[in-house]
XYZ file of N, CA, C and O in Angstrom:
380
model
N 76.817 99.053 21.441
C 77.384 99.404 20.153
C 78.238 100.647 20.284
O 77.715 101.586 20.884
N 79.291 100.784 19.887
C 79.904 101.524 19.813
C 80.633 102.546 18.029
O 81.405 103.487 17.843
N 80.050 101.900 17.395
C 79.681 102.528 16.199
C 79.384 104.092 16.203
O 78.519 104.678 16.853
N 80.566 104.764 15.077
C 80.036 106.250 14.706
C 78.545 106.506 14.783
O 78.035 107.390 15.471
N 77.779 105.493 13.874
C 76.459 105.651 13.458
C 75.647 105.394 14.763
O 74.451 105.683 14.726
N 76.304 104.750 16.209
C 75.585 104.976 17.152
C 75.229 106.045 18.117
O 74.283 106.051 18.905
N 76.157 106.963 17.923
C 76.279 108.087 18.564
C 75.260 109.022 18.227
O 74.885 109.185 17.066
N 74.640 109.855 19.541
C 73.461 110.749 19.270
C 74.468 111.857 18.363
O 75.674 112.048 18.200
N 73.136 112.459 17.882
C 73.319 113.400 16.821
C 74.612 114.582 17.858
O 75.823 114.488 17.660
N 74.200 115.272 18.566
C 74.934 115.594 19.796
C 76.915 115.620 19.736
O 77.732 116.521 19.924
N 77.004 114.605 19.490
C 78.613 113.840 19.648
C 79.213 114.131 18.234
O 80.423 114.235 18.037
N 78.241 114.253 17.257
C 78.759 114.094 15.928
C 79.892 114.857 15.700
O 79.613 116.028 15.444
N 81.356 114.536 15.704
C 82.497 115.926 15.359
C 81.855 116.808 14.212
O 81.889 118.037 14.162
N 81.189 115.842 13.185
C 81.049 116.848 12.249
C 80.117 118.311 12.159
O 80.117 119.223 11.332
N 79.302 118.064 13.467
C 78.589 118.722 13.564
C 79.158 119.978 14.886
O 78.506 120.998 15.109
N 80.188 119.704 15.478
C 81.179 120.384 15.915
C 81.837 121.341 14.886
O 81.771 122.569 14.847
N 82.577 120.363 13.951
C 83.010 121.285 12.755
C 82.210 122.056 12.322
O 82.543 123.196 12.648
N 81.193 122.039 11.672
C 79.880 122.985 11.016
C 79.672 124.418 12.443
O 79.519 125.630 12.294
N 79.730 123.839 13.326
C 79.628 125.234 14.276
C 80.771 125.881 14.355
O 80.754 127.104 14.498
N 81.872 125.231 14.283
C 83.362 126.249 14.682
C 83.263 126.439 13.771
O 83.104 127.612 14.112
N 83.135 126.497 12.205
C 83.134 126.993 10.708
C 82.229 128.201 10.921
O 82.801 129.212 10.511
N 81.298 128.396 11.302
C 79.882 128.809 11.267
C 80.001 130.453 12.424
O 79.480 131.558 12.275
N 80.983 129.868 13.597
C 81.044 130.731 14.683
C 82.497 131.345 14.178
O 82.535 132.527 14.518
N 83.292 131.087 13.722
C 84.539 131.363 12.956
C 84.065 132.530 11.995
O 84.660 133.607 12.010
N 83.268 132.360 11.378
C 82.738 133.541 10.242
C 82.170 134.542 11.356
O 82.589 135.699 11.384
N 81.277 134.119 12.216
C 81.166 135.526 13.150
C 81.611 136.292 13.639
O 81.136 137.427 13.667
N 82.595 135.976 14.153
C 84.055 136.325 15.433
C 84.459 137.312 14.228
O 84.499 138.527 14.420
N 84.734 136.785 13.076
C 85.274 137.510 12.065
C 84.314 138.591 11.530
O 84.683 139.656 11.035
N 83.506 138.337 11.630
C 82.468 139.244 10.746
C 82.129 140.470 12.345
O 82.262 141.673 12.123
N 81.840 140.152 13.382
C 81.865 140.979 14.171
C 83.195 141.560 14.672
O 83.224 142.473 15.496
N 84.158 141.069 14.211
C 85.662 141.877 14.391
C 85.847 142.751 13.509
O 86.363 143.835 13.780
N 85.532 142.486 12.550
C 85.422 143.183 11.196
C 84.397 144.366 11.761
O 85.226 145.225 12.059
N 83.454 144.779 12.000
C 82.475 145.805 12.172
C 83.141 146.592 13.567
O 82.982 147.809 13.662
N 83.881 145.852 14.625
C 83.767 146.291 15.518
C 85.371 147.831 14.589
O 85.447 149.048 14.758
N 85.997 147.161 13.989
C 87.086 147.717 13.724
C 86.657 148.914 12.720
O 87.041 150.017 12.331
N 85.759 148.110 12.581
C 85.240 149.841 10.899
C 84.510 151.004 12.267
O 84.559 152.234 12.252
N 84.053 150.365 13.044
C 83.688 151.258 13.694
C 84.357 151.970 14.764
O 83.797 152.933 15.288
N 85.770 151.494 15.222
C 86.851 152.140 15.625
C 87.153 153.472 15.059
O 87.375 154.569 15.571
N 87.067 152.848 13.307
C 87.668 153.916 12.581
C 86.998 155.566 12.420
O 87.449 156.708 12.329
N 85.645 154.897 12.448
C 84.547 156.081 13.042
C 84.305 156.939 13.620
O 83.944 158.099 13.418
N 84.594 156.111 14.684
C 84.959 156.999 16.068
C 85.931 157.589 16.235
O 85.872 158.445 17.118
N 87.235 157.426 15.501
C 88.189 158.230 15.623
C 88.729 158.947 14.470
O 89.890 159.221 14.166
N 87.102 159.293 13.643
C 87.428 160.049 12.674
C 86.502 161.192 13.166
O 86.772 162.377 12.971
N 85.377 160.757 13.826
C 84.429 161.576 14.051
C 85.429 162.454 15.549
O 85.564 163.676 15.502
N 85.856 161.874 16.407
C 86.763 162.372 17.424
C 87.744 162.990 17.488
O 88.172 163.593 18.472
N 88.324 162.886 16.179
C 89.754 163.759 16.098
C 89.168 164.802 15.091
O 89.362 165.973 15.418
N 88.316 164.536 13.633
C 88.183 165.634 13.260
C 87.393 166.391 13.136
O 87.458 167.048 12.096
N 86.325 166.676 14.045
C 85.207 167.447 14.222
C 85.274 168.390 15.600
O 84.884 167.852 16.636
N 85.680 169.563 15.656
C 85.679 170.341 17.183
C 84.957 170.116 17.686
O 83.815 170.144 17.229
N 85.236 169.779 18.877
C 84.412 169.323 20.075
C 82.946 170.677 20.460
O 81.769 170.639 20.817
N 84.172 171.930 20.038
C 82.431 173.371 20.215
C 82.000 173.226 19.130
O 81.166 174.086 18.849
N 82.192 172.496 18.349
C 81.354 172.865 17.124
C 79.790 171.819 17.027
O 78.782 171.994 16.342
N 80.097 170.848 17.908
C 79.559 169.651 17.725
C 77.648 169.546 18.933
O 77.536 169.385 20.148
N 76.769 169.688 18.075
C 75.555 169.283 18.896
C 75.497 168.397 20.282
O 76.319 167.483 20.221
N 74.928 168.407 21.228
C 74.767 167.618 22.101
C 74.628 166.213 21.960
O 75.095 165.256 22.578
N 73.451 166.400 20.457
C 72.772 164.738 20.181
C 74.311 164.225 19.689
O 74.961 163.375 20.297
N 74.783 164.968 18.379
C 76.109 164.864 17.985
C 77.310 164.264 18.597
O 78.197 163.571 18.098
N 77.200 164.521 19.309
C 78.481 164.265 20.774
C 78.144 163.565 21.345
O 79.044 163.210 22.105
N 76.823 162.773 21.576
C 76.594 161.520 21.992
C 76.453 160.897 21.518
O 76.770 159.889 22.149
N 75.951 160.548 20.174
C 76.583 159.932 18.819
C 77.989 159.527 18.933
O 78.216 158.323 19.041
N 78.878 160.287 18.925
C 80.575 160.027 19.144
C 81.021 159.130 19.939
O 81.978 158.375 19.765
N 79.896 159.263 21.353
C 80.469 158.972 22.723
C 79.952 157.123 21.999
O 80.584 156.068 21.948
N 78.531 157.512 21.555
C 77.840 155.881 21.304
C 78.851 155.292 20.684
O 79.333 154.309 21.247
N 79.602 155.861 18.995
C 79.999 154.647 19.004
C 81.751 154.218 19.498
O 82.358 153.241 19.060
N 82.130 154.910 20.182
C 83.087 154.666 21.232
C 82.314 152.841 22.017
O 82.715 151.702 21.777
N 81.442 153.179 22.712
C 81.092 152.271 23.272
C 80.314 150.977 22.554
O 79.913 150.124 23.346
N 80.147 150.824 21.617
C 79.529 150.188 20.739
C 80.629 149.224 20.245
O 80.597 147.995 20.186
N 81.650 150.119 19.890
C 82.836 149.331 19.171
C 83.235 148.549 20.487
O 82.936 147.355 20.523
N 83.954 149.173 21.692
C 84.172 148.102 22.820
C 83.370 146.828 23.168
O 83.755 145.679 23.389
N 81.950 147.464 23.147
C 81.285 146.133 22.924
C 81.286 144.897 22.152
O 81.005 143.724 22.394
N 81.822 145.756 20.831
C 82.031 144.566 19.731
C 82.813 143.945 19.792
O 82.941 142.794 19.372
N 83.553 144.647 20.378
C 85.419 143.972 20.492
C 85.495 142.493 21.268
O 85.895 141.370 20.960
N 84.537 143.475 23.134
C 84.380 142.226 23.430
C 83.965 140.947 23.084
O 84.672 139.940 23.089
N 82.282 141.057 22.650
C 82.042 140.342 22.361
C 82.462 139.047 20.991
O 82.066 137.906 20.755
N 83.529 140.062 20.295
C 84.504 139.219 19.354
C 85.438 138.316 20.152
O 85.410 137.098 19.978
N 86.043 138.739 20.789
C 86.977 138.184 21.810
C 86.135 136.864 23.004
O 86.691 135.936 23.592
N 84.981 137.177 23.017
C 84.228 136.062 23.643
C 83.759 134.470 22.644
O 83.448 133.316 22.938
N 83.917 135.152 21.555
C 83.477 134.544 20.497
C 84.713 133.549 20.318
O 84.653 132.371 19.967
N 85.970 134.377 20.676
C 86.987 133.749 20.213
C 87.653 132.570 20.986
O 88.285 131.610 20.547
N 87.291 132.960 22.414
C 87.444 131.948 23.711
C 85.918 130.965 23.336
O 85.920 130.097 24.209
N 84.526 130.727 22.334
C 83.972 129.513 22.315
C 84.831 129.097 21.064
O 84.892 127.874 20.941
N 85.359 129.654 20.317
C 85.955 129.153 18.854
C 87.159 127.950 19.261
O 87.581 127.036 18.551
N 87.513 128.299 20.597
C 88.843 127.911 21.107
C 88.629 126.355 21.838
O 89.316 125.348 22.004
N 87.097 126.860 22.195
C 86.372 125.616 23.266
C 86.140 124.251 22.086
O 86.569 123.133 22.369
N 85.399 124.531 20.737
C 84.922 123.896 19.852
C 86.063 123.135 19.429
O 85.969 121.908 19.458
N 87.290 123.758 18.981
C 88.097 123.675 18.478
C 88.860 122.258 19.621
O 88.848 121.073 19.287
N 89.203 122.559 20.381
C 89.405 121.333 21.281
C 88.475 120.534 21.940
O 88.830 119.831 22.886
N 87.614 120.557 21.645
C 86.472 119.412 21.535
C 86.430 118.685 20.288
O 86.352 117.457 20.284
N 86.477 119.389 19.201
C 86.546 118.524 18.307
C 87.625 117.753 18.051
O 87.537 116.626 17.565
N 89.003 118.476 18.451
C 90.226 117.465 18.343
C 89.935 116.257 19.455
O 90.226 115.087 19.208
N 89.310 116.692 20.744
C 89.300 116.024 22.074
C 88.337 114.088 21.065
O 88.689 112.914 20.956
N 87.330 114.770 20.697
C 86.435 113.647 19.897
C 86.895 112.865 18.159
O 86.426 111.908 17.542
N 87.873 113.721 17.897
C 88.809 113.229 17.030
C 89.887 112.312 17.163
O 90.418 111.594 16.315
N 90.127 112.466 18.416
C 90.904 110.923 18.873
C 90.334 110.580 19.846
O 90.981 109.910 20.651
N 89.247 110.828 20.079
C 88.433 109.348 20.651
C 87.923 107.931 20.159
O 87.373 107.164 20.949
């Protein structure tokens, strides 16, 4: 049988769609945070003197420097499976 309705749950495009919808809001929602927290960091970095600033303070700064890169990446990883889904589902859309 070769019927839609035969196909494991697995194959379903629609259930392709529901994840690239689903992983689409993330990518976004963690791009979104990674960028507020850019702004952070380079508010806390440009306007606070560096002698004026505590040790814990200043590693605070340094954290979210690195926090945001992280996010970035991991947005950008998000965005290379968004990319994968996305042509799988066209790939099973004309199958």
């Amino acid at each position: 049988m070769t019927s839609q309705t035969s196909r494991p749950a697995q194959e379903d495009p629609s259930r392709i769609a529901k994840a690239l919808q689903e992983n689409t809001q993330a990518t976004d929602a963690v791009q979104e945070v990674a960028e507020e927290l850019a702004v952070v960091h380079a508010v806390l970095n440009s306007d606070i003197p560096k002698e004026t600033l505590t040790p814990e303070v200043d590693r605070a700064v340094e954290r979210t420097e690195q926090l945001e890169k992280q996010l970035s990446e991991s947005a950008a990883d998000l965005q290379k499976v968004n990319e994968t889904l996305r042509e799988e589902l066209s790939r099973r859309s004309t199958a």
